[in-house]
Tab-separated table of C-alpha atoms in Angstrom:
chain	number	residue	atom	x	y	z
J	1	UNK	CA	-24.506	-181.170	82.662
J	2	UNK	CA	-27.987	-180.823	84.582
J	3	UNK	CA	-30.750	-180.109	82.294
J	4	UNK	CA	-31.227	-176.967	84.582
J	5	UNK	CA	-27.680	-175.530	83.200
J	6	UNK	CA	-28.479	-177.221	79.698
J	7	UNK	CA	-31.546	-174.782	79.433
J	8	UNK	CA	-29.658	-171.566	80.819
J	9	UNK	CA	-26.453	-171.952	78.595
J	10	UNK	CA	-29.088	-172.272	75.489
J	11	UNK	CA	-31.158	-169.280	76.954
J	12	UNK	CA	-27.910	-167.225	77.086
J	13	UNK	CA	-27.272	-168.056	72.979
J	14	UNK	CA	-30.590	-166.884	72.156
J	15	UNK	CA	-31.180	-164.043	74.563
J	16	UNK	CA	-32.289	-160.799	72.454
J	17	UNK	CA	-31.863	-158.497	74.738
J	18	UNK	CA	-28.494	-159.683	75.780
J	19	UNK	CA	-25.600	-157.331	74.261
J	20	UNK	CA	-23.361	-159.917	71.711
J	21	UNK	CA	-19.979	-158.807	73.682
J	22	UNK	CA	-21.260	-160.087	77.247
J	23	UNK	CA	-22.619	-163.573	76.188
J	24	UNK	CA	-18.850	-164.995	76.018
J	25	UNK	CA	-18.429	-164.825	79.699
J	26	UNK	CA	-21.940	-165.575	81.090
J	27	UNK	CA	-21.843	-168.952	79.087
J	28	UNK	CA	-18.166	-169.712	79.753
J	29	UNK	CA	-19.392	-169.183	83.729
J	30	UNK	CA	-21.829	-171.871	83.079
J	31	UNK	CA	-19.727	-173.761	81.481
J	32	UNK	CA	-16.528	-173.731	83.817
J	33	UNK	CA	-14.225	-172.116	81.269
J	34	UNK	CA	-12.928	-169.223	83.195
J	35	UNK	CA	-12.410	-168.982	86.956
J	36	UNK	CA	-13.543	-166.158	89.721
J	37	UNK	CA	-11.417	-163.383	89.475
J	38	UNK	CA	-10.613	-164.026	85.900
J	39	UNK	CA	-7.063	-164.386	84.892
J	40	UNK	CA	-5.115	-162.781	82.101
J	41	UNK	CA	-5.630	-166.209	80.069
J	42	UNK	CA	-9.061	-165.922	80.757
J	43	UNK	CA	-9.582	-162.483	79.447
J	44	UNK	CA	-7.697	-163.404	76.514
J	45	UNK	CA	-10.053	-166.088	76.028
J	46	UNK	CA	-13.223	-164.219	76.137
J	47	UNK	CA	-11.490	-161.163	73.633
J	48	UNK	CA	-11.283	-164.148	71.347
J	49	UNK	CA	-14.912	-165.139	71.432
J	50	UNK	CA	-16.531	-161.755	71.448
J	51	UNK	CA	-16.153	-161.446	67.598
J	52	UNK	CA	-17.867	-164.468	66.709
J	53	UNK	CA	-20.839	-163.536	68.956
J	54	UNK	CA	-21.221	-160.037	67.623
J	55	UNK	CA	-20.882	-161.891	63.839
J	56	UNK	CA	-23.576	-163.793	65.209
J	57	UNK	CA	-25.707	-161.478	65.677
J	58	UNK	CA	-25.322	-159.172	62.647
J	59	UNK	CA	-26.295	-162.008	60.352
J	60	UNK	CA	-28.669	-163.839	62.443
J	61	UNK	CA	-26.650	-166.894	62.717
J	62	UNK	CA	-27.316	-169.466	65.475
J	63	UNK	CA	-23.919	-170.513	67.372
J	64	UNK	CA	-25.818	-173.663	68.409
J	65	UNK	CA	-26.386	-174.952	65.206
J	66	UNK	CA	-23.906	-173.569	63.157
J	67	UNK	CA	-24.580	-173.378	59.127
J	68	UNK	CA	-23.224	-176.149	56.616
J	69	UNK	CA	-20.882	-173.128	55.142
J	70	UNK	CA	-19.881	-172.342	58.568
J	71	UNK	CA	-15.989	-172.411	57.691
J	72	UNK	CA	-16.953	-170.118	55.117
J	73	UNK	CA	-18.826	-167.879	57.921
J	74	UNK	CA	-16.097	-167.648	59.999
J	75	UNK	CA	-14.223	-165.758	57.480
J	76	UNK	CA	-15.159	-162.875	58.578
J	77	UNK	CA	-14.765	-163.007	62.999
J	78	UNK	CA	-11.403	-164.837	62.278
J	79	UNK	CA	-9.598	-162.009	60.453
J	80	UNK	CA	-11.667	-158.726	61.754
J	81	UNK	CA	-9.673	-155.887	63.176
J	82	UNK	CA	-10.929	-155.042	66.807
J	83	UNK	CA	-8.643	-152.069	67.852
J	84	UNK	CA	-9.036	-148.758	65.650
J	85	UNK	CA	-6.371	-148.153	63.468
J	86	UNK	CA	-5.533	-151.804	62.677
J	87	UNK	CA	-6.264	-152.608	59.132
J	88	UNK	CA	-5.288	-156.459	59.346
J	89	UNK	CA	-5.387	-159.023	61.923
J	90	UNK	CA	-2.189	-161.389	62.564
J	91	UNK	CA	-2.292	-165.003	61.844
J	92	UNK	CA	-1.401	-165.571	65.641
J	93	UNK	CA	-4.641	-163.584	66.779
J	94	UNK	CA	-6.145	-165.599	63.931
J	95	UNK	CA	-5.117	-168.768	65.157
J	96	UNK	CA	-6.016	-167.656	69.431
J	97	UNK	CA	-9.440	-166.978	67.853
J	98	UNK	CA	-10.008	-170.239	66.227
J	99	UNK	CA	-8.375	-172.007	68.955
J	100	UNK	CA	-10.906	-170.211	71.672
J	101	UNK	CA	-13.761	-171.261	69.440
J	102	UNK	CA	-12.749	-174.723	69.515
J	103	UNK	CA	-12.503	-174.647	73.290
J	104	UNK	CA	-15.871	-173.429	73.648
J	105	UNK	CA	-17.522	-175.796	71.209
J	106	UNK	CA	-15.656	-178.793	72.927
J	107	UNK	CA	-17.277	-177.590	76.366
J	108	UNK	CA	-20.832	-177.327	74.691
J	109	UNK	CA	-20.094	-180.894	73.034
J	110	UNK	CA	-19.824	-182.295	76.967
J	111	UNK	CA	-22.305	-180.643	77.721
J	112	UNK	CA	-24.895	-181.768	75.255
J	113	UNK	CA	-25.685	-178.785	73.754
J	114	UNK	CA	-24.064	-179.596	70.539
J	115	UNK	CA	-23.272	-183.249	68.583
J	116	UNK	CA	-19.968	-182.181	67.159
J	117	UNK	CA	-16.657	-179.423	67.457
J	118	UNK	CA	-17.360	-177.674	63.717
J	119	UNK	CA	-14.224	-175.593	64.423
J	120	UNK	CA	-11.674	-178.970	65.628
J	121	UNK	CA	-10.844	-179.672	61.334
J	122	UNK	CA	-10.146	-175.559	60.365
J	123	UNK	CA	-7.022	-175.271	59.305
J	124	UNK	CA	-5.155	-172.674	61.006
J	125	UNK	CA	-2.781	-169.904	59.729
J	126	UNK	CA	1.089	-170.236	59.715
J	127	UNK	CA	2.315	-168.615	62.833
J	128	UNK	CA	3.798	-165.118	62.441
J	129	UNK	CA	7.253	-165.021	62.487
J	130	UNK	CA	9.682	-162.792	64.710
J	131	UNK	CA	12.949	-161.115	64.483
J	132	UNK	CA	13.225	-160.707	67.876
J	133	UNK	CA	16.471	-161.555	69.565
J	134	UNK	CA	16.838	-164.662	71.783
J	135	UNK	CA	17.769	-163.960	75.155
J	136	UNK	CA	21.735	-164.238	75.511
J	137	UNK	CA	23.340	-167.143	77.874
J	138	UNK	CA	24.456	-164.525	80.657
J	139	UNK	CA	20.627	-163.324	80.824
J	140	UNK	CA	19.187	-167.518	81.460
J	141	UNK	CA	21.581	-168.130	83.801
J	142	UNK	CA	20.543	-165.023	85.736
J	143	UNK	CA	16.717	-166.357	85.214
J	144	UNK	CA	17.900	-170.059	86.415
J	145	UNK	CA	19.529	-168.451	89.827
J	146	UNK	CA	16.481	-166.441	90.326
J	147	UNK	CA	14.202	-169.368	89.829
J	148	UNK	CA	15.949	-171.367	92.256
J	149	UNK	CA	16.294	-169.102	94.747
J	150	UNK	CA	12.057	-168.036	94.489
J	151	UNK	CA	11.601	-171.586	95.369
J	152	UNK	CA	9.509	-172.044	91.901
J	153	UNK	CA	9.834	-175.637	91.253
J	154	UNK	CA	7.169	-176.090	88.876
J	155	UNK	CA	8.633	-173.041	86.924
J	156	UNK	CA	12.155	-174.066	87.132
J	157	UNK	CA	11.110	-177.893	85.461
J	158	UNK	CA	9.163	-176.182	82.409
J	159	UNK	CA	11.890	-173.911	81.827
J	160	UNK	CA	14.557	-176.407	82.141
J	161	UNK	CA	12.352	-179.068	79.686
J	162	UNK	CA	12.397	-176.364	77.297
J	163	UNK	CA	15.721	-174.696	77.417
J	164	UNK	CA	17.999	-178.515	78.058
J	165	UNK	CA	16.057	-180.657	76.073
J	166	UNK	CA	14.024	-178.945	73.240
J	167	UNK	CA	10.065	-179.255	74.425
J	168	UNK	CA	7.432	-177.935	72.577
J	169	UNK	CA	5.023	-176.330	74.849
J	170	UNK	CA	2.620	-179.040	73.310
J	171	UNK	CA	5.405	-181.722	74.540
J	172	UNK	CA	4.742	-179.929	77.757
J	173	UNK	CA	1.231	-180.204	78.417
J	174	UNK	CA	1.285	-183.770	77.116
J	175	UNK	CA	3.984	-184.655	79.303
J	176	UNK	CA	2.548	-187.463	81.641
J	177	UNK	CA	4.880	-189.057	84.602
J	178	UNK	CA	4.597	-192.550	82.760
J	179	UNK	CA	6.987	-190.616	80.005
J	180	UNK	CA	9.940	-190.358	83.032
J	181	UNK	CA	12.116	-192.590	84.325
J	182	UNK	CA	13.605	-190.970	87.620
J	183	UNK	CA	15.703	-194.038	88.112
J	184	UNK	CA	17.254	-194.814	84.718
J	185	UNK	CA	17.567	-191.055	83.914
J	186	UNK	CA	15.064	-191.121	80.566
J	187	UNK	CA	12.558	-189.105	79.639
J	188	UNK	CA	10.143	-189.652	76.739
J	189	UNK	CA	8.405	-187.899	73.849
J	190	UNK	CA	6.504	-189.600	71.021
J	191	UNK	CA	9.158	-192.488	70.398
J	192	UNK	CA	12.112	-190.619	70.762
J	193	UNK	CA	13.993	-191.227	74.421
J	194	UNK	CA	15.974	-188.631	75.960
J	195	UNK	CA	18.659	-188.627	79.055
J	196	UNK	CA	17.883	-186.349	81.657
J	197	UNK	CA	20.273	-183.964	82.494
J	198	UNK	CA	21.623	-183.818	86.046
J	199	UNK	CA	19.624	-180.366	86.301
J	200	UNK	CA	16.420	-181.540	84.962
J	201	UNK	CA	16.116	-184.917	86.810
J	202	UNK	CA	16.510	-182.577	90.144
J	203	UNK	CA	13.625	-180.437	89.413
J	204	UNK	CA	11.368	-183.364	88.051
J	205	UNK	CA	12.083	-185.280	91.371
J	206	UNK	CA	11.209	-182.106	93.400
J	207	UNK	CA	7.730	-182.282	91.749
J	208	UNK	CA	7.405	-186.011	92.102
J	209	UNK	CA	8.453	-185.720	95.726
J	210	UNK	CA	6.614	-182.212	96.462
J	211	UNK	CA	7.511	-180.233	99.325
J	212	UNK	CA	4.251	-179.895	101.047
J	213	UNK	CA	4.538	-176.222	101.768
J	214	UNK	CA	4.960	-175.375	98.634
J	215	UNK	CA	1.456	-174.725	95.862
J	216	UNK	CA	1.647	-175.956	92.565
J	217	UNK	CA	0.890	-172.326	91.081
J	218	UNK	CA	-0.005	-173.866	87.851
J	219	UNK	CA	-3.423	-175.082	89.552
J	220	UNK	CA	-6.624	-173.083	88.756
J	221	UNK	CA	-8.666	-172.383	91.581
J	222	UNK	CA	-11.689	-172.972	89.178
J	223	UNK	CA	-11.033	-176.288	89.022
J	224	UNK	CA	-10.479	-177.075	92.511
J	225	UNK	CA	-7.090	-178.450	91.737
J	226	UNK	CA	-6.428	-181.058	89.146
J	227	UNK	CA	-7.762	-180.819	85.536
J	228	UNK	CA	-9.937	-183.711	84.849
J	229	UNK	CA	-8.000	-186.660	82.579
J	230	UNK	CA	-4.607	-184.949	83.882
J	231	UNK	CA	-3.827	-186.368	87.152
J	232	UNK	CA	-0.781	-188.171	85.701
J	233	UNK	CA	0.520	-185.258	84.116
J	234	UNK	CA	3.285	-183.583	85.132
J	235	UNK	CA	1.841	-179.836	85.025
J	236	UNK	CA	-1.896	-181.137	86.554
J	237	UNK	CA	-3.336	-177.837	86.673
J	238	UNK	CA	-2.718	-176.625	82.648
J	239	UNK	CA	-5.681	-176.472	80.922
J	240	UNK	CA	-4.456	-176.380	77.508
J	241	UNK	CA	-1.225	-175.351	75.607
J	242	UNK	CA	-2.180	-171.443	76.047
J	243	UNK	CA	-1.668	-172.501	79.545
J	244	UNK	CA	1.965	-173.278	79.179
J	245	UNK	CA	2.756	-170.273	77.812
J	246	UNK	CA	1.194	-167.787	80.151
J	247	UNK	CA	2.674	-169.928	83.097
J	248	UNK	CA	6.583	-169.730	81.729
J	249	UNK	CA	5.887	-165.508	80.694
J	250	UNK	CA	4.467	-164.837	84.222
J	251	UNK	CA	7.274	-166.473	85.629
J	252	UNK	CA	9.841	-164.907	83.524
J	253	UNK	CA	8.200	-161.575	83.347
J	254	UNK	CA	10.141	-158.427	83.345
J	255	UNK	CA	11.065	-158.155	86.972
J	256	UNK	CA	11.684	-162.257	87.398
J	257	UNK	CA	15.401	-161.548	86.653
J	258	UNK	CA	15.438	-161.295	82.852
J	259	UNK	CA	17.221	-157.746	81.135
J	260	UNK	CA	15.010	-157.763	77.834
J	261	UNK	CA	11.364	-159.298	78.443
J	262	UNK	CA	9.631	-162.152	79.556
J	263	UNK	CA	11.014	-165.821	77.899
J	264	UNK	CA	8.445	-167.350	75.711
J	265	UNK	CA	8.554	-171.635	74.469
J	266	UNK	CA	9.570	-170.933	70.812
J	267	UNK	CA	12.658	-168.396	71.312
J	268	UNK	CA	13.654	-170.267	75.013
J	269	UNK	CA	13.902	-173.569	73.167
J	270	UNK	CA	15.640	-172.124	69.841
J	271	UNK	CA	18.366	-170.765	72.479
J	272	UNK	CA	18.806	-174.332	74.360
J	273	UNK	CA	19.546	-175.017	70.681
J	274	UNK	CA	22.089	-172.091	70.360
J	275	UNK	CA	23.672	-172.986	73.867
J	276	UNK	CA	22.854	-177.058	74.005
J	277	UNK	CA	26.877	-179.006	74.491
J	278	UNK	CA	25.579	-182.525	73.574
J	279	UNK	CA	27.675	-185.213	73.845
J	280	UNK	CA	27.637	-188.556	71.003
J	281	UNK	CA	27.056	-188.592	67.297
J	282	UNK	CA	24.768	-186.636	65.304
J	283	UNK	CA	21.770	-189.030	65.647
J	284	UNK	CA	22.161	-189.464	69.445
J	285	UNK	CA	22.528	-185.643	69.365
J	286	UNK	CA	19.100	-185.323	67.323
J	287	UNK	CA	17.301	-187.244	69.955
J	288	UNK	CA	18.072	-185.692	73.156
J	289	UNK	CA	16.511	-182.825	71.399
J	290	UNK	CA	13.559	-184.361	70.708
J	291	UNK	CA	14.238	-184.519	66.495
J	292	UNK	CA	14.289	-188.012	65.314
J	293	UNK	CA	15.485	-186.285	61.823
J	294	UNK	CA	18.951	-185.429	62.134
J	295	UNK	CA	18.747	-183.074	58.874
J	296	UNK	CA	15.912	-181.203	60.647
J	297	UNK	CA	17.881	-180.850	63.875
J	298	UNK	CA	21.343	-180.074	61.793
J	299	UNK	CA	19.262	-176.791	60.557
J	300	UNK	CA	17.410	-176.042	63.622
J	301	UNK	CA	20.651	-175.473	65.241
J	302	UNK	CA	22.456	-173.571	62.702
J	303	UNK	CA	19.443	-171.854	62.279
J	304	UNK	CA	19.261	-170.713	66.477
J	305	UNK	CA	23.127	-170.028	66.034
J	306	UNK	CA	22.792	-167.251	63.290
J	307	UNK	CA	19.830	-165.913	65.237
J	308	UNK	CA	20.953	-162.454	67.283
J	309	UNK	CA	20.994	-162.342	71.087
J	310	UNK	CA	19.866	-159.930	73.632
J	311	UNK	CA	22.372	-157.829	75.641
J	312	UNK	CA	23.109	-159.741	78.753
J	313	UNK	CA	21.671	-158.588	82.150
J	314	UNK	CA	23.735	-155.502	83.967
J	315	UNK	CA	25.970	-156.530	86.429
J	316	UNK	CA	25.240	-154.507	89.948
J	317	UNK	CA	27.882	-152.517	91.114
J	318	UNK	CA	30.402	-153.955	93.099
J	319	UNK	CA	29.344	-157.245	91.980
């Protein structure tokens, strides 16, 4: 970064006069974390930071040069309520927070304006878990149609790695094109090695093969196309993990063909799970999952199989 943009990000930190809650998005400007208008993953983003700059400032504490104790410190931004009413904060919002926090720090890092991420080693909170019902078989396959017929190939290839063959949104973003083998029908995660399904190898060839007309809608327009250190992968234009997430709910939002909400990575992959018809033994089984632990995989199922479903989609009438 130009010493120029060095000086103003530093100004911004230490500006008295500056209200706590509007330093997030100033700095994050500077720093090319959000784009012009912002989207709902960057307003998420900046929520997440404004408690550790209004911390900040109540006890005086330079962001810059954060205290030896500063796990300690953060205590207090990580877990407090920001809504009236709320008495506790949720160990997801807990984790968003100190997942923003590293994001920042990692940009200041490149930038020069710090030697180290003091957030990257905090351990974060188990994620909260939810009783809410996986969306039923009828209600994907009405998704899948609409999908395909919106022309939404990068859409149709996350939510096909997720539903036929187990991804984690983190498998996701990592994904690179070295991982897939068009030709022998393979795809790879860590060491274990998958067959592609008929269905997914289509929609990963329509994204190696793109149809000119059509935008990869995963792209930022802050970036001016590709992330840097992604061109290889396979979703370019996700930032981070976050990313994955917001891309499959927009897509699958109420209105995108689903009858009970948008689909999310944890509860779409725990109903591939519920619905997957694998072929071979156990192990073989295991792996076109993605679980080299066949125990693991053996209760993952049975677990998604006890889970409840939503009510399928309403037929139309006549239909």
């Amino acid at each position: 970064m130009p010493e120029d943009q060095q000086e103003a990000v530093h100004k911004l930190f230490h500006d008295p006069h500056l209200p706590p809650g509007d330093k997030p998005l100033l700095i994050a400007r500077l720093l090319d974390l959000v784009s012009t208008p912002l989207t709902k993953q960057d307003i998420a983003f900046l929520s997440n930071l404004r408690p550790f700059f209004e911390h900040a400032e109540e006890t005086g504490t330079d962001l810059l040069s954060p205290p030896d104790d500063f796990h300690h410190w953060l205590a207090v931004p990580l877990t407090a309520p920001r809504k009236e009413g709320v008495a506790k904060v949720g160990n997801n919002t807990i984790n968003a927070r100190a997942t923003a926090l590293s994001r920042l720090y990692a940009a200041l890092r490149h930038a020069g304006l710090v030697k180290y991420n003091p957030v990257h080693d905090l351990p974060r909170r188990k994620p909260d878990q939810s009783d809410a019902k996986l969306p039923s078989p009828d209600e994907l396959h009405v998704l899948l149609e609409e999908l395909g017929r919106k022309r939404e190939p990068h859409a149709l290839a996350l939510f096909l790695l997720i539903y036929r063959l187990g991804f984690t949104a983190q498998a996701v973003f990592d994904l690179r094109w070295d991982d897939v083998d068009l030709q022998a029908n393979t795809i790879r995660r860590g060491q274990v090695l998958s067959r592609l399904p008929a269905d997914v190898r289509g929609a990963l060839l329509r994204l190696r093969t793109p149809d000119p007309l059509l935008v990869d809608p995963t792209v930022r327009p802050r970036r001016g196309g590709e992330t840097r250190g992604r061109q290889d992968a396979v979703f370019p234009g996700l930032h981070d993990v976050d990313e994955v997430r917001e891309f499959l709910y927009q897509a699958t939002r109420p209105g995108k063909g689903t009858a009970g909400g948008a689909v999310v990575p944890s509860r779409l992959r725990l109903a591939g799970l519920r619905d997957a018809q694998l072929e071979g033994d156990l192990t073989e089984q295991a792996r076109q999952f993605g679980y080299r632990d066949v125990v693991a995989f053996h209760k993952a199922r049975e677990g998604a199989r006890a889970r409840l479903s939503r009510l399928p989609p309403p037929h139309e009438e006549g239909g």
